[in-house]
Amino acid sequence: MHRQRVMARTLGLATAVALAATACGSQKTENTGSASTAPSASAAVTTPESSPSSDDKPAGDPSASPSASSASPSASASASSSPSASPSVKAVMANGDDSEQVRELQARLKQLKLMSVAPTGFYGSKTTTAVKSFQSRNGLTASGSVDAETWKKIQGLTKKPTADELRPPTVNEVDAPDPRCMTGRVMCISKESRTLAWMIDGKVISTMDVRFGSENTPTREGVFDVGWKAKEWTSTIYHTPMPYAMFFSGGQAVHYSADFAARGYSGASHGCVNVRDKAKLSKLFDDVKVGDKVVVYW
């Protein structure tokens, strides 16, 4: 009987260890999205998915489409006209528009330090605010919509955006690397900017947006090593897929999340570092070796 009890305890311990190694998955509800023991720092970071002043077109929201917004010619005209403006003056671009021209506008406004987020191609409230600021500084009617005069002025004060400026590697602006990331092969993960930078000997090779666990299941901070990798993996606790998983701290891993790709920062993991760009993560998975360093920091 004693021997049977010992065997039962041994099997129980082995099962717990196995479960802990795969205890990661997407949560269905989340407060603000960033894993943190310091919510105030997380709240200070705004992104298209987490901020009501978004310039990322809301999925499934008909009010965000050009046809249902002020992007129509008549609505654009009213949005761009001040009380003293001629009724015939129409906006070139206005709130609700979704186009490559808007993406170029946003890239040029970023050159002027009037926008901090990456171009999305959708003209939302952040773009409107930036345009108003530009118009006020340059003696133009601060309508928030871009008429021909405003567009000509913006073009004259900026250069044609490069491909990287139009479509930067991350939506979030990459944070300055932690000093512990400056040597060796490192996945340098900032909770503040919500980005992962793959670095070799202090040089940034690639970057991508990430999200973390919630307050109840935070992503651990510190210096770790990649313990093992699995191209295809499923959490044994939450039964959610974890493709391109690179485990660095018990059951916590860097992995692709279809939920993150679909819902952005309105969701969270159970402690893992979620990546939403599957193609980028696939390349990173091939480059990272077992034993490479992982730094998670604020």
mmCIF file of C-alpha atoms in Angstrom:
data_model
loop_
_atom_site.group_PDB
_atom_site.id
_atom_site.type_symbol
_atom_site.label_atom_id
_atom_site.label_comp_id
_atom_site.label_asym_id
_atom_site.label_seq_id
_atom_site.Cartn_x
_atom_site.Cartn_y
_atom_site.Cartn_z
ATOM 1 C CA MET A 1 0.000 0.000 0.000
ATOM 2 C CA HIS A 2 2.805 2.396 0.859
ATOM 3 C CA ARG A 3 4.438 1.613 -2.471
ATOM 4 C CA GLN A 4 1.180 2.416 -4.308
ATOM 5 C CA ARG A 5 0.880 5.797 -2.557
ATOM 6 C CA VAL A 6 4.458 6.717 -3.524
ATOM 7 C CA MET A 7 3.795 5.811 -7.157
ATOM 8 C CA ALA A 8 0.586 7.886 -7.177
ATOM 9 C CA ARG A 9 2.383 10.933 -5.795
ATOM 10 C CA THR A 10 5.138 10.539 -8.385
ATOM 11 C CA LEU A 11 2.659 10.342 -11.260
ATOM 12 C CA GLY A 12 0.785 13.380 -9.909
ATOM 13 C CA LEU A 13 3.969 15.438 -9.781
ATOM 14 C CA ALA A 14 4.920 14.448 -13.315
ATOM 15 C CA THR A 15 1.467 15.442 -14.573
ATOM 16 C CA ALA A 16 1.674 18.843 -12.835
ATOM 17 C CA VAL A 17 5.061 19.540 -14.409
ATOM 18 C CA ALA A 18 3.745 18.610 -17.848
ATOM 19 C CA LEU A 19 0.751 20.895 -17.425
ATOM 20 C CA ALA A 20 2.876 23.781 -16.184
ATOM 21 C CA ALA A 21 4.999 23.543 -19.309
ATOM 22 C CA THR A 22 1.997 24.281 -21.506
ATOM 23 C CA ALA A 23 -0.082 26.524 -19.250
ATOM 24 C CA CYS A 24 -0.567 29.313 -21.754
ATOM 25 C CA GLY A 25 -3.541 30.414 -23.780
ATOM 26 C CA SER A 26 -5.647 33.402 -24.761
ATOM 27 C CA GLN A 27 -8.030 34.868 -22.216
ATOM 28 C CA LYS A 28 -11.487 35.839 -23.404
ATOM 29 C CA THR A 29 -11.711 39.015 -21.326
ATOM 30 C CA GLU A 30 -9.100 41.575 -20.508
ATOM 31 C CA ASN A 31 -8.810 44.995 -18.946
ATOM 32 C CA THR A 32 -6.302 46.915 -21.085
ATOM 33 C CA GLY A 33 -4.238 44.101 -22.554
ATOM 34 C CA SER A 34 -0.733 44.586 -21.216
ATOM 35 C CA ALA A 35 0.609 42.170 -18.636
ATOM 36 C CA SER A 36 1.784 44.180 -15.766
ATOM 37 C CA THR A 37 2.215 44.635 -12.094
ATOM 38 C CA ALA A 38 2.167 48.367 -12.849
ATOM 39 C CA PRO A 39 -1.179 49.150 -14.506
ATOM 40 C CA SER A 40 -0.479 52.874 -14.642
ATOM 41 C CA ALA A 41 2.454 52.370 -16.987
ATOM 42 C CA SER A 42 0.341 50.149 -19.211
ATOM 43 C CA ALA A 43 -2.473 52.659 -19.283
ATOM 44 C CA ALA A 44 -0.102 55.337 -20.508
ATOM 45 C CA VAL A 45 0.553 53.431 -23.716
ATOM 46 C CA THR A 46 -2.097 53.870 -26.386
ATOM 47 C CA THR A 47 -2.376 51.870 -29.575
ATOM 48 C CA PRO A 48 -4.935 51.618 -32.358
ATOM 49 C CA GLU A 49 -6.650 48.659 -30.680
ATOM 50 C CA SER A 50 -6.640 49.952 -27.118
ATOM 51 C CA SER A 51 -7.491 53.601 -27.537
ATOM 52 C CA PRO A 52 -10.851 55.194 -28.316
ATOM 53 C CA SER A 53 -8.950 57.819 -30.319
ATOM 54 C CA SER A 54 -8.028 55.121 -32.777
ATOM 55 C CA ASP A 55 -6.843 55.479 -36.350
ATOM 56 C CA ASP A 56 -7.267 51.728 -36.856
ATOM 57 C CA LYS A 57 -10.574 50.970 -38.585
ATOM 58 C CA PRO A 58 -12.720 48.976 -36.125
ATOM 59 C CA ALA A 59 -13.467 45.488 -37.424
ATOM 60 C CA GLY A 60 -17.110 45.020 -38.263
ATOM 61 C CA ASP A 61 -18.003 48.604 -37.439
ATOM 62 C CA PRO A 62 -20.002 50.050 -40.349
ATOM 63 C CA SER A 63 -19.569 53.555 -38.988
ATOM 64 C CA ALA A 64 -15.844 53.283 -39.667
ATOM 65 C CA SER A 65 -16.228 52.642 -43.386
ATOM 66 C CA PRO A 66 -15.929 55.515 -45.859
ATOM 67 C CA SER A 67 -19.457 54.885 -47.142
ATOM 68 C CA ALA A 68 -20.985 55.317 -43.679
ATOM 69 C CA SER A 69 -18.833 58.195 -42.480
ATOM 70 C CA SER A 70 -17.797 61.692 -43.358
ATOM 71 C CA ALA A 71 -15.692 60.277 -46.184
ATOM 72 C CA SER A 72 -18.564 60.863 -48.617
ATOM 73 C CA PRO A 73 -18.189 64.000 -50.782
ATOM 74 C CA SER A 74 -21.026 65.858 -49.071
ATOM 75 C CA ALA A 75 -19.897 64.944 -45.558
ATOM 76 C CA SER A 76 -16.292 65.742 -46.376
ATOM 77 C CA ALA A 77 -17.299 69.152 -47.553
ATOM 78 C CA SER A 78 -19.064 69.964 -44.303
ATOM 79 C CA ALA A 79 -16.207 68.534 -42.243
ATOM 80 C CA SER A 80 -13.603 70.645 -43.982
ATOM 81 C CA SER A 81 -15.484 73.904 -44.187
ATOM 82 C CA SER A 82 -15.234 76.567 -41.539
ATOM 83 C CA PRO A 83 -18.064 79.110 -41.081
ATOM 84 C CA SER A 84 -16.182 81.522 -43.337
ATOM 85 C CA ALA A 85 -15.201 78.928 -45.927
ATOM 86 C CA SER A 86 -16.886 78.593 -49.278
ATOM 87 C CA PRO A 87 -19.477 75.764 -49.416
ATOM 88 C CA SER A 88 -17.885 74.598 -52.671
ATOM 89 C CA VAL A 89 -14.559 73.802 -50.989
ATOM 90 C CA LYS A 90 -14.371 70.050 -50.381
ATOM 91 C CA ALA A 91 -11.899 68.053 -48.317
ATOM 92 C CA VAL A 92 -9.247 65.996 -50.065
ATOM 93 C CA MET A 93 -9.222 63.695 -47.031
ATOM 94 C CA ALA A 94 -11.433 63.631 -43.949
ATOM 95 C CA ASN A 95 -12.397 61.623 -40.898
ATOM 96 C CA GLY A 96 -13.570 58.137 -41.956
ATOM 97 C CA ASP A 97 -11.531 57.890 -45.158
ATOM 98 C CA ASP A 98 -9.541 54.710 -45.699
ATOM 99 C CA SER A 99 -6.943 54.858 -48.466
ATOM 100 C CA GLU A 100 -3.279 54.801 -49.430
ATOM 101 C CA GLN A 101 -3.378 58.596 -49.642
ATOM 102 C CA VAL A 102 -4.370 58.703 -45.975
ATOM 103 C CA ARG A 103 -1.445 56.383 -45.191
ATOM 104 C CA GLU A 104 0.876 58.839 -46.960
ATOM 105 C CA LEU A 105 -0.678 61.751 -45.037
ATOM 106 C CA GLN A 106 -0.060 59.960 -41.741
ATOM 107 C CA ALA A 107 3.557 59.192 -42.668
ATOM 108 C CA ARG A 108 4.158 62.842 -43.529
ATOM 109 C CA LEU A 109 2.531 63.973 -40.276
ATOM 110 C CA LYS A 110 4.819 61.584 -38.431
ATOM 111 C CA GLN A 111 7.816 63.229 -40.140
ATOM 112 C CA LEU A 112 6.541 66.502 -38.706
ATOM 113 C CA LYS A 113 6.347 64.898 -35.214
ATOM 114 C CA LEU A 114 2.588 65.424 -35.160
ATOM 115 C CA MET A 115 1.773 61.701 -35.010
ATOM 116 C CA SER A 116 3.543 59.050 -32.954
ATOM 117 C CA VAL A 117 1.710 55.913 -34.122
ATOM 118 C CA ALA A 118 2.468 54.087 -37.349
ATOM 119 C CA PRO A 119 0.373 54.819 -40.455
ATOM 120 C CA THR A 120 -2.752 52.678 -40.735
ATOM 121 C CA GLY A 121 -4.432 54.170 -43.804
ATOM 122 C CA PHE A 122 -7.570 54.949 -41.780
ATOM 123 C CA TYR A 123 -8.401 58.589 -41.027
ATOM 124 C CA GLY A 124 -9.529 58.575 -37.403
ATOM 125 C CA SER A 125 -9.494 61.010 -34.513
ATOM 126 C CA LYS A 126 -5.707 60.852 -34.063
ATOM 127 C CA THR A 127 -5.202 61.964 -37.664
ATOM 128 C CA THR A 128 -7.867 64.635 -37.251
ATOM 129 C CA THR A 129 -6.082 66.009 -34.168
ATOM 130 C CA ALA A 130 -2.712 65.990 -35.949
ATOM 131 C CA VAL A 131 -4.136 67.806 -38.976
ATOM 132 C CA LYS A 132 -5.782 70.430 -36.747
ATOM 133 C CA SER A 133 -2.453 71.008 -35.018
ATOM 134 C CA PHE A 134 -0.683 71.417 -38.352
ATOM 135 C CA GLN A 135 -3.317 73.845 -39.616
ATOM 136 C CA SER A 136 -3.153 75.947 -36.455
ATOM 137 C CA ARG A 137 0.636 76.187 -36.647
ATOM 138 C CA ASN A 138 0.555 77.228 -40.299
ATOM 139 C CA GLY A 139 -2.201 79.821 -40.269
ATOM 140 C CA LEU A 140 -4.805 77.585 -41.873
ATOM 141 C CA THR A 141 -8.402 76.991 -40.833
ATOM 142 C CA ALA A 142 -8.186 74.258 -38.162
ATOM 143 C CA SER A 143 -10.947 72.041 -39.519
ATOM 144 C CA GLY A 144 -9.190 68.717 -38.997
ATOM 145 C CA SER A 145 -9.881 67.780 -42.621
ATOM 146 C CA VAL A 146 -7.302 68.081 -45.386
ATOM 147 C CA ASP A 147 -8.295 70.471 -48.164
ATOM 148 C CA ALA A 148 -6.138 71.189 -51.203
ATOM 149 C CA GLU A 149 -4.296 74.052 -49.497
ATOM 150 C CA THR A 150 -3.475 71.986 -46.395
ATOM 151 C CA TRP A 151 -2.306 69.010 -48.474
ATOM 152 C CA LYS A 152 -0.054 71.215 -50.604
ATOM 153 C CA LYS A 153 1.457 72.766 -47.465
ATOM 154 C CA ILE A 154 2.082 69.366 -45.852
ATOM 155 C CA GLN A 155 3.737 68.062 -49.021
ATOM 156 C CA GLY A 156 5.954 71.154 -49.218
ATOM 157 C CA LEU A 157 7.251 70.695 -45.665
ATOM 158 C CA THR A 158 7.903 66.952 -45.888
ATOM 159 C CA LYS A 159 9.569 64.412 -48.152
ATOM 160 C CA LYS A 160 7.955 61.524 -49.975
ATOM 161 C CA PRO A 161 7.631 58.699 -47.410
ATOM 162 C CA THR A 162 9.745 55.591 -47.871
ATOM 163 C CA ALA A 163 8.258 52.097 -47.913
ATOM 164 C CA ASP A 164 9.360 51.587 -44.297
ATOM 165 C CA GLU A 165 7.739 54.862 -43.260
ATOM 166 C CA LEU A 166 4.470 53.862 -44.908
ATOM 167 C CA ARG A 167 4.491 50.345 -43.446
ATOM 168 C CA PRO A 168 6.867 50.212 -40.467
ATOM 169 C CA PRO A 169 7.671 46.819 -38.885
ATOM 170 C CA THR A 170 5.478 47.498 -35.843
ATOM 171 C CA VAL A 171 2.399 49.545 -35.056
ATOM 172 C CA ASN A 172 3.881 50.307 -31.647
ATOM 173 C CA GLU A 173 7.031 52.398 -31.513
ATOM 174 C CA VAL A 174 9.940 50.228 -30.366
ATOM 175 C CA ASP A 175 11.320 51.071 -26.936
ATOM 176 C CA ALA A 176 15.003 51.722 -26.247
ATOM 177 C CA PRO A 177 16.658 48.332 -25.586
ATOM 178 C CA ASP A 178 17.319 47.310 -22.012
ATOM 179 C CA PRO A 179 21.096 47.290 -21.277
ATOM 180 C CA ARG A 180 20.855 43.515 -20.749
ATOM 181 C CA CYS A 181 19.875 43.168 -24.410
ATOM 182 C CA MET A 182 23.065 44.691 -25.780
ATOM 183 C CA THR A 183 25.225 41.563 -25.887
ATOM 184 C CA GLY A 184 24.676 38.178 -27.469
ATOM 185 C CA ARG A 185 21.551 36.805 -29.129
ATOM 186 C CA VAL A 186 18.477 38.212 -27.376
ATOM 187 C CA MET A 187 14.728 38.438 -27.672
ATOM 188 C CA CYS A 188 14.396 41.881 -26.058
ATOM 189 C CA ILE A 189 10.777 42.298 -24.919
ATOM 190 C CA SER A 190 9.474 45.647 -23.637
ATOM 191 C CA LYS A 191 6.232 45.690 -21.669
ATOM 192 C CA GLU A 192 6.077 49.471 -21.895
ATOM 193 C CA SER A 193 6.123 49.697 -25.712
ATOM 194 C CA ARG A 194 4.624 46.214 -26.165
ATOM 195 C CA THR A 195 7.255 45.210 -28.679
ATOM 196 C CA LEU A 196 9.751 42.396 -29.212
ATOM 197 C CA ALA A 197 13.125 43.199 -30.762
ATOM 198 C CA TRP A 198 15.322 40.336 -31.962
ATOM 199 C CA MET A 199 18.882 41.554 -31.369
ATOM 200 C CA ILE A 200 22.339 40.171 -32.058
ATOM 201 C CA ASP A 201 25.319 41.881 -30.384
ATOM 202 C CA GLY A 202 23.348 45.088 -29.835
ATOM 203 C CA LYS A 203 21.949 45.316 -33.378
ATOM 204 C CA VAL A 204 18.192 45.107 -33.969
ATOM 205 C CA ILE A 205 17.465 42.472 -36.616
ATOM 206 C CA SER A 206 13.662 42.492 -36.546
ATOM 207 C CA THR A 207 10.803 43.862 -34.447
ATOM 208 C CA MET A 208 7.166 42.920 -33.857
ATOM 209 C CA ASP A 209 4.166 43.873 -31.734
ATOM 210 C CA VAL A 210 3.396 41.700 -28.709
ATOM 211 C CA ARG A 211 0.900 41.474 -25.870
ATOM 212 C CA PHE A 212 1.156 39.871 -22.449
ATOM 213 C CA GLY A 213 -0.845 38.249 -19.680
ATOM 214 C CA SER A 214 -3.452 40.004 -17.567
ATOM 215 C CA GLU A 215 -3.009 41.251 -14.005
ATOM 216 C CA ASN A 216 -4.132 37.859 -12.719
ATOM 217 C CA THR A 217 -1.730 35.908 -14.949
ATOM 218 C CA PRO A 218 1.178 38.299 -15.592
ATOM 219 C CA THR A 219 4.108 37.619 -17.864
ATOM 220 C CA ARG A 220 7.181 37.263 -15.685
ATOM 221 C CA GLU A 221 9.933 39.857 -15.982
ATOM 222 C CA GLY A 222 13.653 39.176 -15.887
ATOM 223 C CA VAL A 223 16.421 37.447 -17.831
ATOM 224 C CA PHE A 224 15.747 33.946 -19.138
ATOM 225 C CA ASP A 225 16.981 31.449 -21.731
ATOM 226 C CA VAL A 226 15.005 29.682 -24.442
ATOM 227 C CA GLY A 227 14.580 26.222 -22.907
ATOM 228 C CA TRP A 228 12.879 24.483 -25.817
ATOM 229 C CA LYS A 229 10.930 25.160 -29.007
ATOM 230 C CA ALA A 230 7.887 23.656 -30.711
ATOM 231 C CA LYS A 231 6.665 24.724 -34.145
ATOM 232 C CA GLU A 232 3.237 23.211 -33.461
ATOM 233 C CA TRP A 233 1.995 23.107 -29.875
ATOM 234 C CA THR A 234 -1.317 23.160 -28.028
ATOM 235 C CA SER A 235 -1.800 24.195 -24.412
ATOM 236 C CA THR A 236 -2.770 21.153 -22.349
ATOM 237 C CA ILE A 237 -4.617 23.375 -19.862
ATOM 238 C CA TYR A 238 -6.433 25.871 -22.111
ATOM 239 C CA HIS A 239 -6.445 23.698 -25.258
ATOM 240 C CA THR A 240 -5.476 26.633 -27.460
ATOM 241 C CA PRO A 241 -2.935 26.421 -30.308
ATOM 242 C CA MET A 242 0.519 27.905 -29.620
ATOM 243 C CA PRO A 243 2.313 27.840 -33.005
ATOM 244 C CA TYR A 244 6.016 28.709 -33.119
ATOM 245 C CA ALA A 245 6.319 28.435 -29.341
ATOM 246 C CA MET A 246 9.658 29.296 -27.749
ATOM 247 C CA PHE A 247 9.478 28.501 -24.021
ATOM 248 C CA PHE A 248 11.601 30.647 -21.730
ATOM 249 C CA SER A 249 10.068 30.502 -18.226
ATOM 250 C CA GLY A 250 8.184 27.388 -17.209
ATOM 251 C CA GLY A 251 4.951 27.360 -19.202
ATOM 252 C CA GLN A 252 5.481 30.890 -20.551
ATOM 253 C CA ALA A 253 6.566 31.190 -24.154
ATOM 254 C CA VAL A 254 6.782 33.551 -27.093
ATOM 255 C CA HIS A 255 4.262 32.250 -29.644
ATOM 256 C CA TYR A 256 1.858 33.247 -32.404
ATOM 257 C CA SER A 257 -1.694 34.080 -31.304
ATOM 258 C CA ALA A 258 -4.593 34.052 -33.757
ATOM 259 C CA ASP A 259 -6.650 35.741 -31.034
ATOM 260 C CA PHE A 260 -4.159 38.624 -30.863
ATOM 261 C CA ALA A 261 -4.214 38.918 -34.657
ATOM 262 C CA ALA A 262 -8.021 39.118 -34.585
ATOM 263 C CA ARG A 263 -8.760 41.149 -31.433
ATOM 264 C CA GLY A 264 -5.565 43.044 -30.733
ATOM 265 C CA TYR A 265 -5.109 44.440 -27.237
ATOM 266 C CA SER A 266 -8.713 43.822 -26.207
ATOM 267 C CA GLY A 267 -7.554 40.331 -25.168
ATOM 268 C CA ALA A 268 -4.619 38.880 -23.259
ATOM 269 C CA SER A 269 -2.654 35.685 -22.769
ATOM 270 C CA HIS A 270 -2.368 33.607 -19.598
ATOM 271 C CA GLY A 271 1.244 34.747 -19.229
ATOM 272 C CA CYS A 272 2.795 34.066 -22.606
ATOM 273 C CA VAL A 273 4.173 36.685 -24.977
ATOM 274 C CA ASN A 274 1.721 36.737 -27.908
ATOM 275 C CA VAL A 275 2.827 37.776 -31.407
ATOM 276 C CA ARG A 276 0.279 38.701 -34.087
ATOM 277 C CA ASP A 277 2.504 38.690 -37.193
ATOM 278 C CA LYS A 278 2.779 35.002 -38.075
ATOM 279 C CA ALA A 279 5.185 35.465 -40.993
ATOM 280 C CA LYS A 280 7.637 37.465 -38.891
ATOM 281 C CA LEU A 281 7.444 35.017 -36.018
ATOM 282 C CA SER A 282 8.036 32.085 -38.364
ATOM 283 C CA LYS A 283 11.309 33.692 -39.466
ATOM 284 C CA LEU A 284 12.240 34.472 -35.863
ATOM 285 C CA PHE A 285 11.469 30.888 -34.825
ATOM 286 C CA ASP A 286 13.955 29.634 -37.421
ATOM 287 C CA ASP A 287 16.634 32.083 -36.250
ATOM 288 C CA VAL A 288 16.319 31.612 -32.488
ATOM 289 C CA LYS A 289 18.283 28.760 -30.932
ATOM 290 C CA VAL A 290 17.732 26.917 -27.680
ATOM 291 C CA GLY A 291 19.860 28.729 -25.109
ATOM 292 C CA ASP A 292 19.400 32.210 -26.616
ATOM 293 C CA LYS A 293 18.612 34.930 -24.086
ATOM 294 C CA VAL A 294 15.176 36.403 -23.384
ATOM 295 C CA VAL A 295 14.844 39.733 -21.525
ATOM 296 C CA VAL A 296 11.392 40.890 -20.396
ATOM 297 C CA TYR A 297 11.378 44.363 -18.857
ATOM 298 C CA TRP A 298 9.505 47.608 -18.242
#
